[in-house]
Coordinates of C-alpha atoms in Angstrom, one line a residue:
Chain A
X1 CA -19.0 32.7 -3.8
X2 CA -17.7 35.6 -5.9
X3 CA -14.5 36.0 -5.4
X4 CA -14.5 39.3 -7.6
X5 CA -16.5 40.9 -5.3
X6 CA -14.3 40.1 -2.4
X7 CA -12.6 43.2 -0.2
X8 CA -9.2 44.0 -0.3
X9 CA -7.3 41.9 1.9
X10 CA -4.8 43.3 4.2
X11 CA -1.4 40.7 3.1
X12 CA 0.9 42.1 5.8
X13 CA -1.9 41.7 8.5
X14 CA -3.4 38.3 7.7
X15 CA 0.3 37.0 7.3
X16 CA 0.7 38.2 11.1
X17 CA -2.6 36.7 12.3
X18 CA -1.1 33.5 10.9
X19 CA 2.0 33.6 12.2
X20 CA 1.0 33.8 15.4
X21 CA -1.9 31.5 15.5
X22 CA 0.6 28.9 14.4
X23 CA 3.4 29.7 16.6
X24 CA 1.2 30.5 19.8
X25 CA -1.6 28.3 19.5
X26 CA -1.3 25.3 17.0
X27 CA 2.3 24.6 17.7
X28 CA 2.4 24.5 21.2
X29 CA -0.7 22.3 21.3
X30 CA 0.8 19.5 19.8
X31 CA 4.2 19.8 21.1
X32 CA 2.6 19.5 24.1
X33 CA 0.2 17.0 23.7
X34 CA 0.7 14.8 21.0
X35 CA 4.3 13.6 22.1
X36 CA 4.3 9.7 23.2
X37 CA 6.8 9.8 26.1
X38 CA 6.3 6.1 26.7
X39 CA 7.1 4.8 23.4
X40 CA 8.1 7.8 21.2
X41 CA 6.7 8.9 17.7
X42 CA 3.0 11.0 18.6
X43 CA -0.2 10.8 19.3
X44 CA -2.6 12.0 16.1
X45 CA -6.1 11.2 17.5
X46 CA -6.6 14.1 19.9
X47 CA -9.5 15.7 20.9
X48 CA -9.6 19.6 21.2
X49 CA -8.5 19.4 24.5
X50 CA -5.7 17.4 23.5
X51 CA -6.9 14.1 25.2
X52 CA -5.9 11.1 23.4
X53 CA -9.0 8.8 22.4
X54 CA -6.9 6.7 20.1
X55 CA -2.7 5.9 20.1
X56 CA -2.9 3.8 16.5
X57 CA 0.0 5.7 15.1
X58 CA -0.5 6.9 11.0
X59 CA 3.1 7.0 9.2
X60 CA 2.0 9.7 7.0
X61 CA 0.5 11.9 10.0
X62 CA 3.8 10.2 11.9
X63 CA 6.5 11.4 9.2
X64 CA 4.9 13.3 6.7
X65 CA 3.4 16.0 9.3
X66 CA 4.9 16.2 12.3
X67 CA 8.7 14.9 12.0
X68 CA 8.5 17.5 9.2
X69 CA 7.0 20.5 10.6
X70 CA 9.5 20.0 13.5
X71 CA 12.3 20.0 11.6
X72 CA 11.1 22.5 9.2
X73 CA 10.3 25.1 12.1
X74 CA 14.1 24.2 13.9
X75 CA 15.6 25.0 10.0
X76 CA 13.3 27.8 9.0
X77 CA 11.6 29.9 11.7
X78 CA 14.2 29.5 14.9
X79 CA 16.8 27.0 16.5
X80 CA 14.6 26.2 19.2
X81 CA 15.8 23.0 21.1
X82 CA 11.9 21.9 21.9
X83 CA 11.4 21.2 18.4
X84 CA 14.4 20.1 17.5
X85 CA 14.3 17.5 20.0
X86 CA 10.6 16.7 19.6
X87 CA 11.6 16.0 15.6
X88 CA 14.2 14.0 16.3
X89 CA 12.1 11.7 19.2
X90 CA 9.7 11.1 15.9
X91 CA 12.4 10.2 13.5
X92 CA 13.7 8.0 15.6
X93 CA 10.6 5.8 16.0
X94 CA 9.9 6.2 12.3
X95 CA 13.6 4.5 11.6
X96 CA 13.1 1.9 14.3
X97 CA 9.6 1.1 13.4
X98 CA 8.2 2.7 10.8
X99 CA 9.2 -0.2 8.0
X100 CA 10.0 -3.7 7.2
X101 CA 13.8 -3.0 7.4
X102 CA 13.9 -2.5 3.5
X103 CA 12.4 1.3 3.9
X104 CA 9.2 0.0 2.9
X105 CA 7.0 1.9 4.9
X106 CA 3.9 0.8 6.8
X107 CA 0.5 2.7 6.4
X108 CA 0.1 2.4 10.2
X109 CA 1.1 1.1 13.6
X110 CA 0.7 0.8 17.4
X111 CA 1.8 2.4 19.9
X112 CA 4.4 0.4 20.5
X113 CA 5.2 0.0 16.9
X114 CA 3.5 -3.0 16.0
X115 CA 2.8 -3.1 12.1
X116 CA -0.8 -2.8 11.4
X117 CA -1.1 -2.2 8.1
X118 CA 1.4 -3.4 5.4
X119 CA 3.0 -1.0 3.1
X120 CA 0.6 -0.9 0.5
X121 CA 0.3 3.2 0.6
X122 CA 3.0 5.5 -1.7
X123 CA 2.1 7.9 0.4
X124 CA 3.5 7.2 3.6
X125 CA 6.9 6.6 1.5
X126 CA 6.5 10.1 0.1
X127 CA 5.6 11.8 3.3
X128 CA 8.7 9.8 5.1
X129 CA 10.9 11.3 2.5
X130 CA 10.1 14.6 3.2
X131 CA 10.2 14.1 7.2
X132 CA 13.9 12.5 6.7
X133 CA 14.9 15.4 4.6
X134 CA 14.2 18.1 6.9
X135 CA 15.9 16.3 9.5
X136 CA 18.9 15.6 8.1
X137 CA 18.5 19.0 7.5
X138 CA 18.2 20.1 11.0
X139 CA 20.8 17.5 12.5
X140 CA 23.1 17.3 10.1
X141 CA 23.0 13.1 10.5
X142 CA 23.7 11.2 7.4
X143 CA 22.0 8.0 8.1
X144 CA 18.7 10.4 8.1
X145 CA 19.9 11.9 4.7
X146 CA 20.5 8.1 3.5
X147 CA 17.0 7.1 4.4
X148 CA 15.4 10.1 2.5
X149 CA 17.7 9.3 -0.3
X150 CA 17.0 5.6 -1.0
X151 CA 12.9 6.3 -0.2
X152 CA 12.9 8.3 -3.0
X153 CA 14.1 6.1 -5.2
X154 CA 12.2 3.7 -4.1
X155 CA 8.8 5.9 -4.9
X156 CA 10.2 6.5 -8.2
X157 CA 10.8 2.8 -9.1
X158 CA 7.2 2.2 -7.7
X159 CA 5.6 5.2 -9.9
X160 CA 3.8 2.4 -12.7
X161 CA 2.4 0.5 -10.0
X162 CA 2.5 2.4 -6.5
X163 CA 0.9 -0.4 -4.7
X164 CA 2.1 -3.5 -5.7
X165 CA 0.3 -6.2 -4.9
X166 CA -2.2 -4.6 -3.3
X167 CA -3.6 -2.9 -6.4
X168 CA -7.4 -4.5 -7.3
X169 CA -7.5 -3.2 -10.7
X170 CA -7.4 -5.8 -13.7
X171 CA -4.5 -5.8 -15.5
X172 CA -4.6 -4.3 -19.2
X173 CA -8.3 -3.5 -18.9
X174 CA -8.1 -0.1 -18.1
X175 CA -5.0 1.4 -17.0
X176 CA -4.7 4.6 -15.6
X177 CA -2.8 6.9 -14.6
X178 CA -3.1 8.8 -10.9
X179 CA -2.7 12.9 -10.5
X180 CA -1.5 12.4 -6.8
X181 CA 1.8 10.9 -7.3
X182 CA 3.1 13.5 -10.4
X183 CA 1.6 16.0 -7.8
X184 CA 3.4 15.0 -4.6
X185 CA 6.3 14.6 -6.8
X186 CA 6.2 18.4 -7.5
X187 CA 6.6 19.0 -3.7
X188 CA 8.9 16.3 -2.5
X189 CA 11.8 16.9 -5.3
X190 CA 11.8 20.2 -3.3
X191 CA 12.1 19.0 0.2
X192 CA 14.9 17.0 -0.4
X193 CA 16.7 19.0 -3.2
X194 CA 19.7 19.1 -1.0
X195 CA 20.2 15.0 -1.1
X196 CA 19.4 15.4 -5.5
X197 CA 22.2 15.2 -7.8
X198 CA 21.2 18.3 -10.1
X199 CA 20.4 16.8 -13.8
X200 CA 18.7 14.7 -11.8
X201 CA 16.1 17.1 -10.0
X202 CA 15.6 19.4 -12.9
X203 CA 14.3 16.3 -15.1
X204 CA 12.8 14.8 -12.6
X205 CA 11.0 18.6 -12.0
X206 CA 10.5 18.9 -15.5
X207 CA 8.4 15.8 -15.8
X208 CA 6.4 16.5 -12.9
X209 CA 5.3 20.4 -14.2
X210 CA 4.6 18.3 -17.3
X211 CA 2.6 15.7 -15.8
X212 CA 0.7 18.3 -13.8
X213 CA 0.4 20.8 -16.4
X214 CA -0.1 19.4 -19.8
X215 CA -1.5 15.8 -18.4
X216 CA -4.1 15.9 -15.7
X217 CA -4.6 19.9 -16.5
X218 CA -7.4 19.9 -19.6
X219 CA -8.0 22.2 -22.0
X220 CA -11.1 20.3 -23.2
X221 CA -12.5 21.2 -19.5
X222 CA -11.0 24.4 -19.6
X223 CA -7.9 24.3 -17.8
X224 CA -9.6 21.8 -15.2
X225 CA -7.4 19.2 -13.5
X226 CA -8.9 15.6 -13.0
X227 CA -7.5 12.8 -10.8
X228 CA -7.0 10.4 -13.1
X229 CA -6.2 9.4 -17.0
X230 CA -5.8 7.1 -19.5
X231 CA -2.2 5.8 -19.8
X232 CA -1.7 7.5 -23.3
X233 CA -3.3 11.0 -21.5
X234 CA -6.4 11.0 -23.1
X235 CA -9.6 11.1 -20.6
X236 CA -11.4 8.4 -19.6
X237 CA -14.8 8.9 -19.6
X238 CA -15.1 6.5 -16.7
X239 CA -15.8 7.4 -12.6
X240 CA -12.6 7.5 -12.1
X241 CA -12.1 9.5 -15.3
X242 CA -14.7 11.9 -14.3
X243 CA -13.2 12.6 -10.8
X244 CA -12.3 15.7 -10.2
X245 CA -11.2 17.1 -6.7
X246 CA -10.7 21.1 -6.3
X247 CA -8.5 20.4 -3.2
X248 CA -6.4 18.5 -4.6
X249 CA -5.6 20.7 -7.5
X250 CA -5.4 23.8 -5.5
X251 CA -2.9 22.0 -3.3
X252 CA -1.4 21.1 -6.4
X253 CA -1.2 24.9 -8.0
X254 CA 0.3 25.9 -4.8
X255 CA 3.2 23.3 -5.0
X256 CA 3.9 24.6 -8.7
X257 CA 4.0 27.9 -7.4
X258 CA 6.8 26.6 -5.4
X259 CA 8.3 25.1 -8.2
X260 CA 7.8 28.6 -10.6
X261 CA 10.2 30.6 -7.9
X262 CA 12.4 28.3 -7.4
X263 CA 13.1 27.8 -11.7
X264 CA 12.1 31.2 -11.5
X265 CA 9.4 30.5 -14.4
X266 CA 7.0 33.6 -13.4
X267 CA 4.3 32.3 -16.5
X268 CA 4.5 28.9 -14.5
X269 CA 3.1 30.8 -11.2
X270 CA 0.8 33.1 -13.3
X271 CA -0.8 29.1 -14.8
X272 CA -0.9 28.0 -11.3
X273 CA -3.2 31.1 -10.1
X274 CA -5.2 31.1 -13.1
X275 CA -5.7 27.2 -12.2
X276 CA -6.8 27.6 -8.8
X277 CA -8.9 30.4 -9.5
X278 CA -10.8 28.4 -12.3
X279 CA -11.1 25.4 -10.0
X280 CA -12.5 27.3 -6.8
X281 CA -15.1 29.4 -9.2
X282 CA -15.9 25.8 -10.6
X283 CA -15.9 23.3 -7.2
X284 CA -17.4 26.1 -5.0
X285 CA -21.3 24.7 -4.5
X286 CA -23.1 28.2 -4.8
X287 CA -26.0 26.4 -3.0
X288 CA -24.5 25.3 0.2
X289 CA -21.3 26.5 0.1
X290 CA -19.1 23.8 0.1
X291 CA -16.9 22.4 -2.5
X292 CA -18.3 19.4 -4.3
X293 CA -16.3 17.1 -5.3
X294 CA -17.6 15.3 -8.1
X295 CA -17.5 16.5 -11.5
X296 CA -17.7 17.3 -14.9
Chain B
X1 CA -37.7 9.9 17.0
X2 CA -39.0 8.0 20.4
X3 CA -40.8 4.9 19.0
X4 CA -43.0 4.2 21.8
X5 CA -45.4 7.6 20.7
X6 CA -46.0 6.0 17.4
X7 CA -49.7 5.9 16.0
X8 CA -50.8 2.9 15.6
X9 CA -49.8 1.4 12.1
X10 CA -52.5 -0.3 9.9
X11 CA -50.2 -2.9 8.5
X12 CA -52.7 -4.5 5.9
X13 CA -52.9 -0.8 4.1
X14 CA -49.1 -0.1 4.0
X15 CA -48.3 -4.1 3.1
X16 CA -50.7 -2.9 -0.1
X17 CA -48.5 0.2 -0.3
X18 CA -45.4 -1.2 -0.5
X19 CA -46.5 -4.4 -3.0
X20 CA -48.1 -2.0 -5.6
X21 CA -44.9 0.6 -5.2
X22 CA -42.6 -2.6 -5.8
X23 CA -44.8 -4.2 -9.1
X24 CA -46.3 -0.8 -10.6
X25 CA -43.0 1.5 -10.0
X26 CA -39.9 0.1 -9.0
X27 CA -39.9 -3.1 -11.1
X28 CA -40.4 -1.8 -14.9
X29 CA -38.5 0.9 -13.9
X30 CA -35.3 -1.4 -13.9
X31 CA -37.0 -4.1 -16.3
X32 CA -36.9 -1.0 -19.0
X33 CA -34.1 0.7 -18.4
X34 CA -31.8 -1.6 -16.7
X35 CA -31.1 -4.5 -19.1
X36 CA -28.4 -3.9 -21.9
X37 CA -29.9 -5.4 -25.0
X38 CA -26.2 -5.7 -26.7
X39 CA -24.4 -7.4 -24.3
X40 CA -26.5 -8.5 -21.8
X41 CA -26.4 -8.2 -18.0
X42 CA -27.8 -4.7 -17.0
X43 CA -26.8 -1.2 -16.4
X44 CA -27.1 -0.2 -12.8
X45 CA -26.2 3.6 -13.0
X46 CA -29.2 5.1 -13.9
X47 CA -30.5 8.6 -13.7
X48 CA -33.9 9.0 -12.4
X49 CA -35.8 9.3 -15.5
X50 CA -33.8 5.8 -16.5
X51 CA -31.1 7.4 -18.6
X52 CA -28.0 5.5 -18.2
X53 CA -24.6 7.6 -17.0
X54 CA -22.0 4.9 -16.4
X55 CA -21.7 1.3 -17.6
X56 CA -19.9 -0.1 -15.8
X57 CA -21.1 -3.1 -14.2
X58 CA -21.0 -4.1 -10.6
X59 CA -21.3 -8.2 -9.3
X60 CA -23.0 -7.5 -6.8
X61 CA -25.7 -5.1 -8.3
X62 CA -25.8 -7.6 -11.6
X63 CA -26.2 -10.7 -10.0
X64 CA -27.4 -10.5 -6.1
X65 CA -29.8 -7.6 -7.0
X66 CA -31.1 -7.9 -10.2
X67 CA -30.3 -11.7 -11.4
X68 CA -32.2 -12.6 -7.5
X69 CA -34.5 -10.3 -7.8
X70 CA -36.2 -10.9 -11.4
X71 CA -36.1 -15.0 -10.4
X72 CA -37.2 -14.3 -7.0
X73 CA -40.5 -12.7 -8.1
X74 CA -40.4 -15.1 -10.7
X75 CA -40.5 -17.9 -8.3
X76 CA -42.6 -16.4 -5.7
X77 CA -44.8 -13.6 -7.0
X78 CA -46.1 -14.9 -10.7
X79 CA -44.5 -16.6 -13.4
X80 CA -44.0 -13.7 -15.7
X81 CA -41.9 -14.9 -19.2
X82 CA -40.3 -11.2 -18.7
X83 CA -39.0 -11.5 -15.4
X84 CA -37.6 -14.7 -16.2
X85 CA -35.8 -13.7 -19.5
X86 CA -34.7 -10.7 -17.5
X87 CA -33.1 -13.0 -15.0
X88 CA -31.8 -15.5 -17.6
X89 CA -30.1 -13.1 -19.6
X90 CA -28.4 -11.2 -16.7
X91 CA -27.4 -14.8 -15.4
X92 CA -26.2 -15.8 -18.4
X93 CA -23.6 -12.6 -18.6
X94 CA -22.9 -13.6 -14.9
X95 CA -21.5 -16.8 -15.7
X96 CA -19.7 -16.1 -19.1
X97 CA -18.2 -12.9 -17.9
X98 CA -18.5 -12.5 -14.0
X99 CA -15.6 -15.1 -12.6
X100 CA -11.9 -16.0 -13.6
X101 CA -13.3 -19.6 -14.9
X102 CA -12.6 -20.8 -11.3
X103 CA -16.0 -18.6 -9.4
X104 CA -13.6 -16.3 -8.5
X105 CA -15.9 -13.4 -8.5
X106 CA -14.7 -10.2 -10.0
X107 CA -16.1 -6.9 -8.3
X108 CA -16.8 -4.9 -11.3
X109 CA -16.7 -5.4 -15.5
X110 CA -16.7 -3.2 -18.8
X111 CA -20.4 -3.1 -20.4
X112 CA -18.4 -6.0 -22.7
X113 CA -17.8 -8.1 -19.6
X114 CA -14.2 -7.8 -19.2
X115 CA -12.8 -7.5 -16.0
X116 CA -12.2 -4.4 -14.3
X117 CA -11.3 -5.0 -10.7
X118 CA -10.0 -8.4 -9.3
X119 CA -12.1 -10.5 -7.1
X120 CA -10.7 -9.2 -3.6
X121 CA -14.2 -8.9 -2.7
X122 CA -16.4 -11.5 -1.0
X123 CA -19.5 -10.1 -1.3
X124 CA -19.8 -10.5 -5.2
X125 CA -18.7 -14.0 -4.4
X126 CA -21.7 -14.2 -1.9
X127 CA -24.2 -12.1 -3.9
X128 CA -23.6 -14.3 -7.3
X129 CA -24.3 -17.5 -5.2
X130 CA -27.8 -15.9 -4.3
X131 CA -28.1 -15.1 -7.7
X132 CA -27.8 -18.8 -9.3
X133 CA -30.0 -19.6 -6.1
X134 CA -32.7 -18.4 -6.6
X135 CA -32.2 -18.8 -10.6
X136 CA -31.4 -22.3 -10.8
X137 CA -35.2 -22.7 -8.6
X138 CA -36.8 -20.8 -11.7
X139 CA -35.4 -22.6 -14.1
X140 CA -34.4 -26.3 -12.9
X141 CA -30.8 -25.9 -14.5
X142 CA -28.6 -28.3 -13.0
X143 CA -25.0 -26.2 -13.9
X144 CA -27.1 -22.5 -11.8
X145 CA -27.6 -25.1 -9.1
X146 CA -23.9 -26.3 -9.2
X147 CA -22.5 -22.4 -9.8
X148 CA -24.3 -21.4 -6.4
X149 CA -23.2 -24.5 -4.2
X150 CA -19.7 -24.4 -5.4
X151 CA -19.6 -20.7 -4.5
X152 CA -21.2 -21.1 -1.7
X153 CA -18.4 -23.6 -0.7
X154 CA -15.4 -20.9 -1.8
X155 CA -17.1 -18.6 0.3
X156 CA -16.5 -20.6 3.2
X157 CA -13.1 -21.7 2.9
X158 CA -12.3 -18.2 2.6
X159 CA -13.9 -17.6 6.1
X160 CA -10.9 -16.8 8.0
X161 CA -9.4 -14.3 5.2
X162 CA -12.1 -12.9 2.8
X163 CA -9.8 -10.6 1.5
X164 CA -6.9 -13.0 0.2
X165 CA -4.0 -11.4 -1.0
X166 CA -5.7 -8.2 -1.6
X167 CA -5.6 -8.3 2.4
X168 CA -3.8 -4.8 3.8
X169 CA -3.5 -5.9 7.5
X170 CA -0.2 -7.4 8.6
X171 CA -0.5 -10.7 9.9
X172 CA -0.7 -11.3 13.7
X173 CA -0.7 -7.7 15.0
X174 CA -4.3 -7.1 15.0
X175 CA -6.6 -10.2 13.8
X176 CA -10.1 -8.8 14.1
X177 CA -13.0 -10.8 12.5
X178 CA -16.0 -9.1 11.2
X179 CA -19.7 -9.1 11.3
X180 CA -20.7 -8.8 7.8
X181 CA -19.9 -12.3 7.0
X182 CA -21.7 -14.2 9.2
X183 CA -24.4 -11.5 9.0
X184 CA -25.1 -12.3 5.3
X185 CA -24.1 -16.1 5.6
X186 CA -27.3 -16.1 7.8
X187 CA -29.2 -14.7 4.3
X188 CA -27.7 -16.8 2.0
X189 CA -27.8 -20.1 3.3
X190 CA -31.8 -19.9 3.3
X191 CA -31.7 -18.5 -0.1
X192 CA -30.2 -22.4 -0.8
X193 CA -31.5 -23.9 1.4
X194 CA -32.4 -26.2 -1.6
X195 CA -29.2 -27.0 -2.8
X196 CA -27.5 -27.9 0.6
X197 CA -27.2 -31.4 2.7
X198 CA -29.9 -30.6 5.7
X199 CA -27.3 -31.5 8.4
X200 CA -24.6 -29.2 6.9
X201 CA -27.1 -26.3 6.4
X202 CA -28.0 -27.1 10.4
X203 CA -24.6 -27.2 11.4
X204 CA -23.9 -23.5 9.0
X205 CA -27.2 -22.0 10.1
X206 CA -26.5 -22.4 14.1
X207 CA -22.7 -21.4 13.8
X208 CA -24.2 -17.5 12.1
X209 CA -26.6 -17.7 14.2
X210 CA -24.4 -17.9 17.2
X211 CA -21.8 -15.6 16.1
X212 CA -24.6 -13.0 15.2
X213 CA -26.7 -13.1 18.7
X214 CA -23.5 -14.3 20.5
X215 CA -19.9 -12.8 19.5
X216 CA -21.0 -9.3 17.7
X217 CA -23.9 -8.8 19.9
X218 CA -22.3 -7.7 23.0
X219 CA -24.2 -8.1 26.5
X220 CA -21.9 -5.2 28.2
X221 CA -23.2 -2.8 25.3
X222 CA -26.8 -3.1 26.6
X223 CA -27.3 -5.9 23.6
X224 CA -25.9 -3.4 20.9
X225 CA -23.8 -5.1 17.9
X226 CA -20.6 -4.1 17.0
X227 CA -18.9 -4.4 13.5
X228 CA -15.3 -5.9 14.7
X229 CA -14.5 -7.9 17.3
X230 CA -10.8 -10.1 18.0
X231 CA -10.2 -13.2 16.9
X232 CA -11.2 -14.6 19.8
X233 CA -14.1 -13.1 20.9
X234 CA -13.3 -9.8 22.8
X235 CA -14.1 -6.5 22.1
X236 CA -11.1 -4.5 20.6
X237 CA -10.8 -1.2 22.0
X238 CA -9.6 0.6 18.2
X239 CA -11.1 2.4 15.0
X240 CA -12.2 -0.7 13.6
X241 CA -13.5 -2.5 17.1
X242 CA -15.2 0.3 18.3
X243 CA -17.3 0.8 14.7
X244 CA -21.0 0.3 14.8
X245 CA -23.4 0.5 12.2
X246 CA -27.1 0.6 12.5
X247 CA -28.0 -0.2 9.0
X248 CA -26.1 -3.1 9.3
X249 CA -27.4 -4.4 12.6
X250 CA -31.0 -3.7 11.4
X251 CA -30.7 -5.6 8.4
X252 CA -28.9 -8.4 10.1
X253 CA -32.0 -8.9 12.5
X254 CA -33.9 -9.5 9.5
X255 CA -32.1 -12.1 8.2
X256 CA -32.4 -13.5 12.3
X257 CA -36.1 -13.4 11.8
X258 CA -36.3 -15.3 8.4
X259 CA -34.3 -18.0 10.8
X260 CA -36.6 -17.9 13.7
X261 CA -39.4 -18.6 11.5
X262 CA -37.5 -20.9 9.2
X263 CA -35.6 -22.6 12.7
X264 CA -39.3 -22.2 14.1
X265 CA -37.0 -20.4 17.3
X266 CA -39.8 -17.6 18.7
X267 CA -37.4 -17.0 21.0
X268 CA -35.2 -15.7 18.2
X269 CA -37.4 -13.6 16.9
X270 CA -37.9 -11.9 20.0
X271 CA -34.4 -11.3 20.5
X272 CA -34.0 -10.1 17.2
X273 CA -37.0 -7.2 17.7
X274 CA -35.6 -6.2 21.2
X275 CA -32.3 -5.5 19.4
X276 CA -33.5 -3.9 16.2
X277 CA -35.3 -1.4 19.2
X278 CA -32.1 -0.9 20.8
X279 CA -30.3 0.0 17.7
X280 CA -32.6 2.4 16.5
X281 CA -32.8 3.8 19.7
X282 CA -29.3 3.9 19.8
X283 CA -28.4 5.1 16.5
X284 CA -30.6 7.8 15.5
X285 CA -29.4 11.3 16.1
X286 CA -31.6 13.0 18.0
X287 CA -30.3 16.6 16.8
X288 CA -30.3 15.8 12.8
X289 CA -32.2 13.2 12.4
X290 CA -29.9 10.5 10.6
X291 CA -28.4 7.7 11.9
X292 CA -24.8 8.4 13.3
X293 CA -22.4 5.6 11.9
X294 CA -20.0 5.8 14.9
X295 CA -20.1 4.6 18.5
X296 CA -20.1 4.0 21.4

């Protein structure tokens, strides 16, 4: 791919095309199907008819995705009662069964809201964050606010050691340091801004953009981002070192875009695109078209 | 592929093929390359012209690859001096650098030896006791013969939860036992045979034999074998019961057939070629031409 050679694209028309794919088509299919009127929470194993072939419920698909994007439509697009009441079904089961009673939160459950596997994952923490603070948002409920609240700083206590006791790597041998949390960070401060005292989010902010900008981002790899570092920031020339993953970082560029408008820091935004250009030009296999994921 | 439409194969000129492939290619391929002259054991991440790009240093590739393999030909090929210093030295590492002091076996090491990842893994546990196996038959050393057995015994009192506390599932929602245990338990009890009481190895040998022909192969698959099953014996109708995995089964019938012969059980030998048919049969993709991984 070259992407200097691409055509013009038409903004105002793809943004329609979207719009409406979403709204007519994506939406509706899993409002429709992937509700669990037996037992609450949803369905996330469908196939593209919408049949379910498994009902193991995922708290990050659960909380993260679909409590969110129900709330987030009800908050940002239009007050329609079908979402709000399909976000709040979710949330629901979430708070019921979705942790151990101490807002540690499961990686995943049954259908009836069994535990099946035991909170060793930050990121269904991170992702029930976000879902609790869109709906608290959209309800107005403060328990749902309170959940959102103390699961962040939960994450944030976690952040030297996200998975506990489940973590396999030798102490003090090699220790390092993850771009995925710093990254998630970037977007999750965001969602809930409106629970964050206000020193509090801008440092918290500021040691994110850091993080993702001036740690995992490398000038020795020409403003390439890699997954994971030593814990004094230098690489590691190690697999895990070497990782690099282009989705990852353009996921990552798009949260700091979010991040530039809303400090309005335009040179932050101007970085990010830079950064995702350089990482598409340099993941993109020119031989088969897909983006490898291994590198330098 | 359909299997039946096969030429005939001349098995004298391919069992040449493969011997002179194995001593003339593969072996000093890894006998120069492999071994790391300062610190002993041996590099497994190797380029094909032999250059080495990582150093890290895996249990199971240093001891139940290479440590087995160097004393295996050792013991049943030719006494070579180099094959045996091979082994010795990457046995030597092995038991220096490759447990906690108790034959708890770590999964992975620095080229110095120290440990990188914690021994949550029970196949370097079961790979090392090959290892000092087959190495303790080269060279007569009483403490090789002791490091298999008493691995071999950790092995089995870690039966019922290989994992330990590295274990993710929460207890009692979803007990599932898997096939990869007993599948290579079948393997390594005839790799020492020689260090184990004859009744006990009986009493071992029949309980794999029947979990492997018995509890993962499953009569109302059409004899297929499955990867998970429930504690007690069902199928489990989820991600992780309804995983199959061809490779697995394939190389599982082998280690059926080394017990036929051993058990002198035709009958088992049989079974075990009917049901490496069915798997192939079963597994291949008839569009791409790999094996699919998931089923039924």
């Amino acid at each position: 791919m070259n992407i200097n050679k691409n055509k013009m694209i038409d903004f105002n028309t793809l943004s329609i095309q979207y719009r409406d794919e979403l709204l007519e088509n994506v939406i509706p299919f899993w409002l429709n199907h992937s509700q669990d009127k037996d037992y609450g929470g949803y369905f996330s194993c469908l196939d593209r008819q919408g049949n379910v072939y498994d009902t193991d419920k995922f708290i990050w698909l659960q909380g993260g995705r679909q409590v969110w994007m129900f709330s987030m439509l009800y908050n940002s697009v239009e007050k329609r009662r079908e979402w709000l009441d399909c976000a709040i079904q979710g949330g629901e089961f979430l708070r019921k069964f979705g942790h151990d009673g101490n807002l540690n939160w499961y990686f995943s459950l049954t259908r009836e809201g069994k535990p099946i596997i035991e909170p060793y994952n930050i990121f269904s923490y991170t992702f029930a964050a976000m879902a609790f603070g869109q709906l608290s948002k959209a309800t107005g409920n403060e328990e749902y606010a309170e959940i959102a609240k103390k699961t962040f700083d939960i994450i944030l206590s976690k952040r030297s050691n996200p998975k506990g006791k489940w973590n396999k790597a030798f102490p003090g041998t090699r220790n390092l340091k993850s771009f995925s949390l710093p990254m998630i960070l970037c977007n999750l401060s965001l969602e809930i801004e409106h629970l964050l005292d206000n020193e509090f989010l801008k440092k918290t902010i500021d040691e994110c953009i850091h993080e993702v900008m001036e740690v995992f981002l490398r000038h020795e790899l020409d403003g390439l981002i890699v997954e994971n570092v030593n814990e004094d920031g230098s690489l590691s020339d190690t697999f895990d070192g070497r990782l690099m993953n282009p989705g990852h970082a353009i996921e990552a560029m798009w949260f700091i875009m979010d991040l530039g408008k809303r400090m309005n820091r335009p040179e932050l935004i101007e970085k990010a695109v830079e950064t995702t250009l350089k990482t598409v030009e340099y993941g993109w296999d020119k031989e088969h078209g897909v983006y490898s994921i291994y590198g330098p």
